[in-house]
Each structure stands twice: as structure tokens, then as C-alpha cells.
Coordinates of C-alpha atoms and ligand atoms in Angstrom, one line a residue:
M569 CA 61.9 137.4 14.6
T570 CA 65.0 137.0 16.0
S571 CA 66.9 135.0 14.7
I572 CA 69.0 131.8 16.3
N573 CA 72.2 132.0 17.2
W574 CA 73.0 128.4 15.8
I575 CA 76.8 128.2 18.0
S576 CA 75.6 128.4 21.6
R577 CA 72.1 125.7 20.4
A578 CA 75.1 123.4 19.2
E579 CA 77.4 124.0 22.7
S580 CA 73.8 123.4 25.0
A581 CA 72.9 120.7 22.2
T582 CA 73.1 116.9 23.4
F583 CA 73.4 114.2 20.8
S584 CA 72.6 110.7 20.9
V585 CA 72.3 108.5 18.3
L586 CA 70.0 105.1 18.1
N587 CA 69.2 102.4 16.9
I588 CA 65.1 102.4 16.2
I589 CA 64.4 98.7 16.1
D590 CA 60.3 97.2 15.3
G591 CA 60.1 101.2 16.6
Q592 CA 61.4 101.4 19.6
R593 CA 64.6 102.8 19.9
S594 CA 67.5 100.6 21.0
P595 CA 71.5 101.5 21.7
A596 CA 73.5 99.4 18.6
K597 CA 74.6 95.6 20.2
Q598 CA 78.3 96.2 21.3
G599 CA 80.5 96.4 18.5
Q600 CA 83.6 99.6 18.0
V601 CA 83.1 102.4 19.1
L602 CA 82.7 105.2 16.8
V603 CA 83.6 109.0 17.2
K604 CA 82.2 112.1 15.5
N605 CA 85.1 115.7 16.1
S606 CA 83.7 118.5 14.9
N607 CA 84.8 119.0 11.3
R608 CA 84.3 123.0 12.2
T609 CA 87.1 122.5 15.7
G610 CA 88.8 119.3 15.7
D611 CA 87.5 118.4 19.3
F612 CA 85.5 116.0 20.2
I613 CA 81.0 115.5 20.1
Y614 CA 79.6 112.9 20.2
E615 CA 81.1 108.4 20.1
F616 CA 78.0 105.4 19.2
G617 CA 77.9 102.5 19.4
G618 CA 79.1 100.6 15.7
G619 CA 76.7 97.5 16.1
D620 CA 77.2 94.4 15.2
Q621 CA 74.7 91.2 13.3
R622 CA 72.4 91.1 16.5
D623 CA 71.4 94.5 14.9
V624 CA 71.3 93.8 11.7
E625 CA 68.9 90.1 12.1
A626 CA 67.0 91.9 14.6
A627 CA 66.2 94.6 12.3
I628 CA 65.5 92.7 9.6
A629 CA 63.4 90.4 11.2
A630 CA 61.8 93.1 12.7
A631 CA 60.8 94.6 8.9
R632 CA 60.1 90.7 7.2
R633 CA 57.2 90.7 10.6
A634 CA 56.2 93.7 9.5
F635 CA 55.6 92.9 6.2
N636 CA 54.0 89.8 6.3
C637 CA 51.5 90.9 8.6
G638 CA 49.7 92.9 6.0
C639 CA 49.9 96.7 8.5
W640 CA 51.4 98.4 5.7
R641 CA 51.5 96.7 3.0
D642 CA 47.7 95.8 2.8
K643 CA 46.8 99.7 3.1
S644 CA 45.2 101.5 0.6
V645 CA 48.1 103.8 -1.4
H646 CA 45.7 106.1 0.2
E647 CA 45.8 106.1 4.3
R648 CA 50.3 105.3 3.3
K649 CA 49.1 109.0 1.7
V650 CA 48.4 110.5 4.5
I651 CA 50.9 109.6 6.9
L652 CA 53.7 109.7 4.9
N653 CA 52.2 113.7 4.2
K654 CA 52.0 114.2 7.8
L655 CA 56.1 112.4 8.4
A656 CA 56.5 115.1 5.9
D657 CA 55.2 118.0 8.3
L658 CA 56.5 117.3 11.1
I659 CA 60.0 116.4 9.4
E660 CA 59.3 120.7 8.5
T661 CA 58.1 121.3 12.0
N662 CA 61.4 119.8 13.5
S663 CA 63.2 121.9 10.8
E664 CA 65.8 123.3 13.9
E665 CA 66.9 120.7 14.8
L666 CA 67.3 118.2 12.2
A667 CA 69.2 121.5 10.2
L668 CA 71.4 121.1 13.2
Y669 CA 72.4 117.4 13.6
E670 CA 72.8 118.5 9.6
C671 CA 75.2 121.0 9.9
I672 CA 76.9 119.0 12.6
D673 CA 77.9 116.2 10.9
V674 CA 78.6 117.2 7.7
G675 CA 79.8 120.4 7.8
K676 CA 77.4 122.4 5.0
P677 CA 76.4 126.0 6.2
I678 CA 73.7 126.1 8.7
A679 CA 71.3 127.5 5.9
N680 CA 72.2 125.5 3.3
A681 CA 71.4 122.5 5.5
Q682 CA 67.3 124.3 6.2
G683 CA 66.8 123.7 2.8
D684 CA 68.0 120.5 3.0
I685 CA 65.1 119.5 5.4
A686 CA 62.6 120.9 3.5
L687 CA 64.3 119.2 0.4
A688 CA 63.7 116.1 2.4
A689 CA 59.7 116.9 3.6
S690 CA 59.0 117.4 0.1
I691 CA 60.6 114.4 -1.1
I692 CA 58.5 112.6 0.6
R693 CA 55.3 113.5 -0.3
D694 CA 56.2 113.9 -3.9
T695 CA 56.8 110.5 -3.6
A696 CA 54.0 110.1 -1.5
H697 CA 51.9 112.2 -4.0
A698 CA 52.7 109.8 -7.0
G699 CA 51.7 106.1 -5.7
D700 CA 48.6 105.5 -7.5
K701 CA 50.1 106.3 -10.5
L702 CA 52.1 103.8 -11.0
A703 CA 49.1 101.8 -12.5
G704 CA 50.5 98.6 -15.0
A705 CA 49.0 98.1 -18.2
S706 CA 45.8 97.0 -18.4
I707 CA 43.6 95.2 -21.7
F708 CA 40.6 92.9 -22.1
D709 CA 40.9 90.8 -25.5
G710 CA 38.3 87.9 -26.3
G711 CA 36.8 86.7 -22.3
V712 CA 40.5 87.5 -21.4
H713 CA 41.8 90.4 -18.8
S714 CA 45.1 91.1 -19.2
F715 CA 46.5 92.8 -16.4
Q716 CA 50.4 94.5 -14.3
L717 CA 50.0 93.8 -11.5
H718 CA 53.0 96.2 -9.3
K719 CA 53.6 94.2 -5.9
P720 CA 56.7 95.9 -2.7
L721 CA 58.8 93.4 -2.7
G722 CA 59.2 92.6 1.2
V723 CA 62.3 94.3 3.1
V724 CA 64.2 97.3 1.6
G725 CA 67.6 97.9 3.0
A726 CA 68.5 101.0 1.8
I727 CA 72.1 102.4 2.5
V728 CA 73.7 106.0 2.5
G729 CA 76.4 108.1 1.7
W730 CA 77.0 111.5 4.0
N731 CA 76.8 114.7 1.7
F732 CA 72.7 114.8 2.6
P733 CA 72.0 112.2 4.6
L734 CA 68.4 112.9 5.2
V735 CA 67.4 114.1 1.5
L736 CA 69.2 110.9 0.7
A737 CA 67.2 108.4 3.1
A738 CA 64.4 110.2 1.9
H739 CA 64.4 109.3 -1.5
K740 CA 65.3 105.8 -0.3
V741 CA 61.9 106.7 2.3
G742 CA 59.7 108.4 0.5
A743 CA 59.5 105.6 -2.5
A744 CA 60.0 102.5 0.0
L745 CA 57.1 102.7 1.8
I746 CA 54.2 104.5 -0.8
T747 CA 54.9 101.1 -2.9
G748 CA 54.1 99.1 0.4
N749 CA 57.7 97.6 1.1
S750 CA 58.8 97.7 4.9
L751 CA 62.8 99.6 5.6
V752 CA 66.1 99.0 7.1
L753 CA 68.2 101.9 6.5
K754 CA 71.1 102.1 7.6
P755 CA 73.2 105.8 7.7
S756 CA 76.8 106.8 7.2
E757 CA 78.4 106.5 9.5
F758 CA 79.7 110.4 9.9
T759 CA 76.1 111.1 9.4
P760 CA 74.0 109.4 11.7
L761 CA 72.2 111.4 13.5
S762 CA 69.1 112.5 11.5
A763 CA 67.6 109.5 10.3
W764 CA 66.6 107.9 13.9
R765 CA 65.1 110.7 14.2
M766 CA 63.3 110.5 11.1
A767 CA 62.2 107.0 11.7
E768 CA 61.5 108.2 14.9
L769 CA 58.9 110.7 13.1
G770 CA 58.0 108.4 11.0
L771 CA 55.9 106.1 14.5
E772 CA 55.2 110.1 15.5
A773 CA 52.8 110.3 11.7
G774 CA 51.4 106.5 12.6
I775 CA 54.2 104.1 10.3
P776 CA 53.5 100.7 12.6
D777 CA 56.2 99.0 14.2
G778 CA 58.4 97.7 12.9
V779 CA 58.4 99.0 8.8
F780 CA 60.8 101.7 9.4
N781 CA 63.5 100.4 11.2
V782 CA 67.2 102.9 11.1
I783 CA 70.9 100.6 11.9
N784 CA 74.1 102.8 12.5
G785 CA 77.4 101.5 12.2
T786 CA 79.7 101.1 9.6
G787 CA 79.8 100.1 5.8
A788 CA 82.2 96.9 6.1
I789 CA 80.2 95.8 8.9
I790 CA 76.2 96.9 9.0
G791 CA 76.3 97.4 5.5
D792 CA 77.7 94.2 4.2
A793 CA 75.5 92.0 6.2
I794 CA 72.0 94.2 5.8
A795 CA 73.5 93.2 1.3
L796 CA 73.9 89.8 2.3
H797 CA 71.1 88.7 4.0
D798 CA 69.0 86.6 2.3
E799 CA 65.1 88.2 4.1
V800 CA 66.6 91.3 2.6
D801 CA 64.1 91.4 -1.4
M802 CA 66.3 95.3 -2.3
V803 CA 69.4 97.3 -1.8
A804 CA 68.8 101.1 -2.6
F805 CA 72.2 102.2 -2.6
T806 CA 73.5 106.0 -2.8
G807 CA 77.5 106.3 -2.3
S808 CA 81.1 105.4 -4.3
S809 CA 81.2 103.8 -7.2
A810 CA 83.1 101.1 -5.2
T811 CA 81.0 100.5 -2.4
G812 CA 78.1 99.7 -5.2
K813 CA 80.2 97.4 -6.8
R814 CA 80.9 95.2 -4.1
L815 CA 76.6 95.2 -3.1
M816 CA 76.3 93.8 -7.1
N817 CA 78.7 91.0 -5.7
S818 CA 76.7 90.8 -2.0
A819 CA 73.3 90.4 -4.6
G820 CA 74.9 87.7 -6.5
M821 CA 76.7 86.0 -3.7
S822 CA 73.0 86.1 -1.8
N823 CA 70.0 85.9 -3.2
M824 CA 70.3 88.2 -6.3
K825 CA 68.2 91.0 -4.4
R826 CA 67.1 94.0 -6.9
L827 CA 69.6 96.8 -6.8
Q828 CA 69.5 100.6 -7.1
L829 CA 72.9 102.0 -7.5
E830 CA 73.2 106.0 -7.0
C831 CA 77.2 106.5 -7.2
G832 CA 79.8 108.6 -8.1
G833 CA 80.6 111.2 -11.1
K834 CA 83.0 113.7 -12.5
S835 CA 81.0 115.3 -14.4
P836 CA 81.9 117.7 -17.6
Y837 CA 80.5 121.7 -18.2
L838 CA 80.5 122.0 -21.6
V839 CA 80.6 126.0 -23.0
F840 CA 80.7 126.9 -26.3
D841 CA 82.1 129.9 -27.7
D842 CA 78.0 130.0 -29.5
Y843 CA 76.7 131.0 -26.3
D844 CA 75.3 134.1 -25.9
G845 CA 73.8 134.7 -22.9
D846 CA 75.9 137.2 -19.9
L847 CA 79.0 135.9 -19.6
E848 CA 79.7 137.1 -15.8
V849 CA 76.8 135.0 -15.1
L850 CA 77.3 132.6 -16.7
A851 CA 81.0 131.9 -15.0
A852 CA 78.7 132.2 -11.9
D853 CA 76.9 129.2 -12.4
I854 CA 80.2 127.2 -12.9
V855 CA 81.5 128.1 -10.1
Q856 CA 78.6 126.8 -8.0
T857 CA 78.1 123.8 -10.4
A858 CA 81.3 123.0 -9.5
F859 CA 81.8 123.3 -5.9
P860 CA 77.6 122.8 -4.0
N861 CA 78.4 121.5 -0.7
Q862 CA 81.9 121.6 -0.2
G863 CA 82.5 120.1 -3.4
A864 CA 80.9 117.4 -2.1
V865 CA 78.1 117.0 -4.5
C866 CA 78.3 113.7 -7.3
S867 CA 76.7 116.0 -9.5
S868 CA 79.3 118.6 -9.6
S869 CA 80.8 119.6 -12.8
T870 CA 84.6 118.9 -11.7
R871 CA 85.9 119.3 -15.5
L872 CA 85.0 122.8 -17.2
L873 CA 85.8 122.0 -21.3
I874 CA 85.8 125.5 -22.5
Q875 CA 86.2 126.1 -26.0
S876 CA 89.4 127.9 -27.9
K877 CA 87.8 130.8 -28.7
I878 CA 85.7 132.3 -25.0
Y879 CA 88.5 130.3 -23.5
D880 CA 90.4 133.5 -22.4
E881 CA 88.0 135.9 -21.9
I882 CA 85.6 134.0 -19.3
L883 CA 89.4 131.9 -18.1
P884 CA 89.3 135.4 -15.9
L885 CA 85.5 135.3 -14.6
I886 CA 86.0 131.9 -12.7
I887 CA 88.5 132.4 -11.9
K888 CA 88.1 135.5 -10.2
Q889 CA 84.8 134.1 -8.9
T890 CA 86.7 130.7 -7.2
E891 CA 89.2 133.3 -5.8
A892 CA 85.5 134.3 -3.5
I893 CA 85.3 131.2 -1.7
N894 CA 85.8 131.9 0.9
P895 CA 84.6 128.5 3.7
A896 CA 83.7 129.9 7.6
D897 CA 81.9 128.4 10.8
P898 CA 79.2 126.3 9.1
L899 CA 77.0 127.4 12.2
L900 CA 77.0 131.6 11.5
L901 CA 74.5 132.4 9.4
D902 CA 75.5 133.9 6.3
T903 CA 78.5 131.2 5.4
T904 CA 77.5 130.1 2.4
F905 CA 80.4 127.9 2.2
G906 CA 81.7 125.5 5.4
A907 CA 84.0 122.9 6.4
I908 CA 85.1 119.2 4.9
I909 CA 83.7 116.3 6.7
N910 CA 86.5 115.0 8.6
E911 CA 90.1 115.8 8.9
D912 CA 90.4 111.9 7.0
H913 CA 88.4 113.5 3.7
L914 CA 90.7 116.2 3.8
Q915 CA 93.4 114.8 3.1
K916 CA 92.5 112.6 0.7
V917 CA 91.3 116.0 -1.5
L918 CA 94.6 117.6 -0.2
G919 CA 96.6 114.4 -2.2
F920 CA 94.7 114.9 -5.8
H921 CA 96.5 118.4 -5.0
E922 CA 100.1 116.5 -4.5
I923 CA 99.0 114.4 -7.3
A924 CA 98.1 117.3 -9.8
V925 CA 101.1 119.4 -8.4
S926 CA 103.4 116.5 -9.0
E927 CA 102.5 115.8 -12.5
G928 CA 102.8 119.1 -13.1
A929 CA 99.6 120.6 -13.2
T930 CA 99.2 123.8 -13.9
P931 CA 97.6 125.6 -10.6
L932 CA 95.0 128.8 -11.8
V933 CA 93.1 129.1 -7.8
P934 CA 95.5 126.6 -5.4
G935 CA 93.1 126.3 -2.9
G936 CA 94.2 124.6 -0.2
R937 CA 93.7 124.0 3.5
V938 CA 93.1 127.3 5.4
L939 CA 91.4 128.3 9.2
E940 CA 94.0 125.3 10.3
G941 CA 93.7 127.7 14.1
T942 CA 90.3 127.1 14.1
G943 CA 91.3 123.1 14.4
G944 CA 88.2 122.9 12.1
Y945 CA 88.4 120.8 8.1
Y946 CA 88.2 123.9 5.6
L947 CA 89.7 124.2 2.4
K948 CA 89.6 127.1 -0.6
P949 CA 88.5 125.9 -3.0
A950 CA 91.0 124.9 -6.4
L951 CA 91.4 125.0 -10.1
Y952 CA 93.7 123.2 -12.3
T953 CA 95.2 123.5 -16.0
N954 CA 97.1 121.8 -17.8
V955 CA 96.2 118.2 -16.5
R956 CA 97.3 115.1 -18.3
S957 CA 93.7 113.1 -18.9
T958 CA 95.0 110.1 -17.6
S959 CA 95.3 112.0 -14.4
P960 CA 94.3 110.7 -11.5
V961 CA 92.5 114.2 -10.7
A962 CA 91.6 113.8 -13.8
R963 CA 89.5 110.8 -13.7
E964 CA 89.3 110.0 -10.2
E965 CA 86.3 111.7 -8.2
I966 CA 87.2 114.0 -6.0
F967 CA 84.0 114.8 -3.3
G968 CA 86.1 117.7 -2.8
P969 CA 86.9 121.5 -3.8
L970 CA 88.6 120.7 -6.8
A971 CA 87.7 121.4 -9.5
T972 CA 90.2 121.2 -13.5
I973 CA 89.8 123.2 -16.9
F974 CA 90.6 121.4 -20.2
S975 CA 90.0 123.8 -24.0
F976 CA 88.7 122.2 -27.1
E977 CA 88.8 123.3 -31.0
S978 CA 85.0 121.1 -32.0
E979 CA 82.4 120.3 -30.7
D980 CA 83.4 116.9 -31.4
E981 CA 86.3 116.9 -29.7
A982 CA 84.3 118.7 -27.3
I983 CA 82.1 115.4 -27.1
V984 CA 84.6 112.9 -26.6
L985 CA 86.6 114.5 -23.7
A986 CA 83.1 114.7 -21.7
N987 CA 82.6 111.4 -22.2
D988 CA 86.3 110.4 -22.0
T989 CA 85.6 109.0 -18.1
N990 CA 83.6 105.7 -16.3
F991 CA 81.3 107.3 -15.1
G992 CA 77.9 109.2 -16.0
L993 CA 75.8 110.7 -14.6
A994 CA 75.1 114.8 -14.7
A995 CA 77.0 116.9 -18.1
Y996 CA 76.0 120.6 -17.7
A997 CA 76.6 123.0 -21.5
A998 CA 76.7 126.2 -22.5
T999 CA 75.6 127.0 -25.8
S1000 CA 72.5 129.2 -27.8
D1001 CA 72.5 126.6 -30.7
A1002 CA 69.2 124.9 -31.3
G1003 CA 71.0 122.1 -33.3
R1004 CA 73.5 121.7 -31.3
V1005 CA 71.1 120.9 -27.8
S1006 CA 69.8 118.2 -30.1
R1007 CA 72.9 116.9 -30.7
L1008 CA 74.5 117.1 -27.1
A1009 CA 71.5 115.2 -25.1
R1010 CA 71.6 112.3 -27.8
R1011 CA 75.5 111.7 -27.5
L1012 CA 76.8 113.0 -23.8
N1013 CA 76.0 109.8 -22.0
A1014 CA 74.8 111.3 -18.7
G1015 CA 71.8 110.3 -17.1
S1016 CA 70.8 113.9 -16.2
I1017 CA 71.8 117.4 -18.7
I1018 CA 71.2 120.6 -18.4
I1019 CA 71.6 123.0 -21.0
L1020 CA 71.3 126.6 -20.7
S1021 CA 70.9 128.4 -23.6
S1022 CA 71.4 132.7 -23.5
L1023 CA 69.0 132.9 -20.6
F1024 CA 68.7 131.4 -17.4
S1025 CA 65.0 131.3 -16.7
T1026 CA 63.2 131.0 -14.0
P1027 CA 62.6 129.0 -11.4
G1028 CA 60.6 126.0 -13.0
G1029 CA 60.8 122.5 -15.8
V1030 CA 60.0 119.2 -14.7
S1031 CA 61.7 116.9 -13.0
F1032 CA 61.7 113.1 -13.9
G1033 CA 63.5 110.3 -12.1
V1034 CA 66.9 109.9 -13.0
E1035 CA 68.9 106.4 -14.6
P1036 CA 72.9 107.1 -13.7
H1037 CA 75.2 106.0 -16.9
K1038 CA 78.1 104.0 -16.4
Q1039 CA 79.6 103.5 -13.5
S1040 CA 77.7 106.2 -11.8
G1041 CA 75.5 103.1 -10.8
L1042 CA 71.5 102.0 -12.2
G1043 CA 67.9 102.2 -11.8
F1044 CA 65.9 104.9 -11.2
E1045 CA 66.3 107.7 -9.4
G1046 CA 62.8 110.0 -8.3
G1047 CA 59.9 109.4 -10.9
L1048 CA 57.1 106.9 -11.9
D1049 CA 60.4 104.8 -13.1
G1050 CA 62.3 105.4 -10.0
L1051 CA 58.6 103.8 -8.0
K1052 CA 58.7 100.6 -10.1
G1053 CA 62.8 100.1 -9.0
Y1054 CA 60.9 99.6 -5.6
T1055 CA 58.1 96.6 -6.7
V1056 CA 58.0 93.6 -8.6
T1057 CA 55.5 93.1 -11.3
S1058 CA 52.8 89.8 -12.3
S1059 CA 50.9 89.9 -15.1
V1060 CA 48.0 88.5 -14.5
M1061 CA 45.3 86.9 -16.9
A1062 CA 42.1 86.5 -15.5
M1063 CA 39.4 84.1 -17.3
F1064 CA 35.8 85.1 -18.0
E1065 CA 33.5 82.9 -18.4
G1066 CA 31.2 83.7 -21.9
Ligands
LIG1385 P1 80.4 104.7 0.4 O1 80.1 103.9 -0.7 O2 81.6 105.4 1.2 O3 80.1 104.6 1.8 C1 77.7 104.5 1.0 C2 77.3 103.5 2.4 O4 78.0 102.8 1.8 C3 77.7 105.2 4.1 O5 76.7 104.5 4.4 C4 78.2 103.5 3.8 O6 79.0 103.0 5.3 C5 77.9 102.5 3.5 N1 79.2 101.6 2.8 C6 80.4 101.1 2.7 N2 81.5 100.0 2.5 C7 79.8 98.8 2.1 C8 80.0 97.4 1.6 N3 81.1 97.0 1.5 N4 78.9 96.8 2.3 C9 77.5 97.5 2.4 N5 77.9 99.0 2.7 C10 78.8 99.8 2.4 O7 80.1 106.4 0.1 P2 80.8 108.0 0.9 O8 81.7 108.7 1.2 O9 79.8 107.9 1.6 O10 79.6 108.7 -0.3 C11 80.3 109.9 -1.3 C12 79.9 108.6 -2.8 O11 78.2 109.2 -3.1 C13 79.9 110.1 -3.7 O12 80.5 108.8 -4.8 C14 79.1 110.5 -4.6 O13 79.5 111.1 -5.5 C15 78.3 109.4 -3.7 N6 76.8 110.4 -4.4 C16 76.1 109.8 -5.3 C17 74.8 110.7 -5.6 C18 73.5 110.2 -6.9 O14 72.4 110.2 -6.2 N7 73.9 108.7 -7.1 C19 74.4 111.3 -4.6 C20 75.1 111.4 -3.4 C21 76.2 110.7 -3.2

């Protein structure tokens, strides 16, 4: 098998950004011109129209018509599942094109982008298969049949961020469509290439016109208009907590639309001295969990909390593994750490370096900008210690490759430190004490808790839907709980004679 030369493929490709409204490809209506520069070289790659209120009105009207006509909502779950499975198949068939888009837009390594496309297809498939498991309670009592009916809400507006464009969208698309809703999806203005292509593949799979619409543009114009629209019954969102709060405001100011908000994080990784596994392997896990996707993962563990007795032993391993990460061209197949999405985001991350240094923190691994000669946006990961617990470096989501290390003496102290944040998305721990596992599970404020005992297991486990805690959002993503969020329930009492 010949391996693909992704650089020449990218250089010969043309990139377009379109809206899909009522089954038609259409350019955005006027609005500002949004420009994309390559995160590998800084050069211009494409531009597109940012759209305006007319795109929003057209897309929402199309979604409402499609919902009201019953062409999707009244299909059986089985029929919807068959079509969504076809969409998953088509995503896989077109995976090279879609992976190139994700790599170009985000700056993530092409190998990881290929993994994202496979994941997006499997999310659509898994969600479609869960559709017929969403059963309500039912009881027959004294001639009355009481039952709960989970019904589609109507029009769902999905607004998603940039770090995993197709994967984040796939969660919303799968859940909204298998439950019978119509959808208006707005991808991030920084990563628009894959979303409209997915909607186009949806049409090819047999999703009726108007059921799955995509509109492009900024959050301030297009996102805000979706969030304030009275004909949108739910906003399903993945992005920052600041935007999540704005959406709560918009929902309250308009039609009290349902909200599902998957927002930011500042997750801790607790390492206890009772851990009896291989520390080299553990250090590798700590570093990978802190800096996946160039540090742009909501659940990355950017606060490392290490028990004092094990600190001196594991710290050099963590430092060595962090220093070994070398950013490289995302289009090369052996790259494992790519580019930062754009210059603004790179500068934002460097701003946290400046704060850390100005506050007297100690850089264990200085990190910082590299490969400037390429014109691209590359950052080596950084590790700081002696960071004040009140510092923005310790408290705010950086969403880039910068982590902080603290030490602790006791389990109680570790839990207080771990929970000392406004976020509650994920928490990680390494311990070989079963009692401690149970106490951590109960006391850590996080929607997703991952605990390693002495051995790393083979891939497995069942992943339930995850409910963010605190300012990491509200409502489940994934699982049957997640699907239920895309429905509204009627409690029915049907009386029978005799
Ligand atoms: P963001 O909040 O800036 O943007 C997310 C989306 O919201 C974009 O499409 C944007 O255009 C839109 N938007 C922005 N302002 C808006 C407004 N006023 N009204 C309506 N829409 C608006 O976030 P981002 O920088 O794109 O993504 C990074 C954030 O996403 C991080 O905080 C990260 O933790 C979070 N995230 C969370 C999860 C999760 O599952 N919890 C997963 C991935 C990313």
C-alpha cells in the first residue's frame, strides 16, 4: 500500500465553505469575510462569507417545515437508524477528504485527524443504535394505561467549537436526528470545512431536505441569532463556559429553549504514593492526558497533583516525557504533536506563560514558541510549579500545552486542591488502594472520573453519558441520558372501559 503524500494533496486541494439549507448548497448571504490562514505556514488558504440573519432565518424555517411535515419525525426509529448508519458509512468512505479538512483547519496531526473521522462515524452509528432503547415507563393499573412518551423537541440548534470539529458535531447530529428532530448546525468559524460536507453526505444517505442544515459564521452573529430564535426549541452546545453562560441568557431572553451545554475544564490528575504500577508508564499517561491535541482538549489534565513521598521519583519522568514532545508539520504522517489553531490562540497561551513568569512560578519545562521560520504556529509544551493557587494560570482554562504541578501530603488535601476550581468536567487519579478509589469517586467533583490502579487494562469498559459538573456545563452528552435530553416527555393516562 502506498502512503499518501498529504502535503501535496493539501497543496493541490481547493477548499470551499458553503451552507446547506433545505437540501441545497448555498454561499453565505453577505456578512463579513472570514479568512483562514494555514497553521503550518501562516499563509492564506481560503476565505468565506460570514453570513447574516437571513441565513439563520432560512435555515431555521427549513428545519421547522421539515419537522412539521413529518418526513423525518414520523419515520420509525428503525428507518432513521438505517439512514444514519448510511451516513456513518459515507463518512468512512470519504474519510481521507474529511481528515484533510480537520488537519488543515485545526492543525492536528493527520494521523489523529484520521482517528477523529473514524470516531465521528462510530458516534453516529452508536447513537443511531441507541435510538430504540429510549423507552419510557409504562404501567397498567385499574383499567388505566399510564405511560411516558419521549417525543422530539422540534428544531435543535447545534453550536460547536473547534478542537474536534466533526466529532463534536457528530454527537449532536446523531442524538438530534435519531430522536426525530430537525437540526441547524453551526460549526466554529475557525473550522468550517467538515460540517457542511457531513450534511451533504447526510443528503446522499437519505436524510430529507431541511432536516439537517448547516450555516457558517461567527458566534457573535450567527450563533447568537440561533440562540435567541423563538423557533429553536433546543440549543445543544460544545464550547467555552463563557459562551455557555451567554446561551443561558439568550434562552431566558427568548423562548426558554432547552439547553445542553458541554463547556470548559481544568481537570486534575492526582498521583498517590500507594500506586504500585510502573512509574515510567504512569508518567507517559500523565503527559499524554495533559497535552493531547496540542493541549486543546476540554478534559485534558492540566493540574497535576502529586503526593510528596512520590514527587521526587516521578517528577523527572514527567519532565523527560514532556521535553520529548516536539511539534512538527501536521501533514506529516509521523507527527504526533501538531500546530496551534491560529496566531491569536497561540498568543493567548503565551500570555499565560507571561503571567506565570511574572508571578514567580518556576518553569520545570519552559516550552514556548518553536519552528517560527515556518511561519506556522507551533508551541512546545510547558510545565510550571510554584504557581499560586489564586493565579489565572492555576484557575483558568488555557486550552493549550501548559500544565501546572502541585504537591500534597494527604488524601483530604488532594481532594480539596482537586475540587478548588469552577470547573467539574473530568478528574484522573493513580492509586492502588481500593478504599481510596471509592472515596475519590464519591468526593471528586467531576462528570468523568478515570482511576488507574496498578495495571493499565486493555481497551474496554463501557462509557456512559457524561454530565458535566459546576461551570463545565449542564445536561448529558452521550448514552441514553444524552438522548433523552433531545426529547420532551408526555405522561399519558389512557382510560379503558371495563
Ligand atoms: P467558544 O465558546 O468560543 O465557541 C464555541 C462555539 O460557540 C463556536 O461555534 C462559536 O462561534 C460559538 N459562539 C461564540 N460566541 C457565541 C455567542 N455569543 N452566541 C452563540 N454562539 C457563540 O469555544 P471554542 O474556543 O470554539 O472551543 C473551546 C472550548 O470548548 C473550550 O472551553 C473547551 O473546553 C470546550 N470544549 C468542551 C467540550 C466538552 O465536551 N465539554 C468538548 C470540546 C471543547
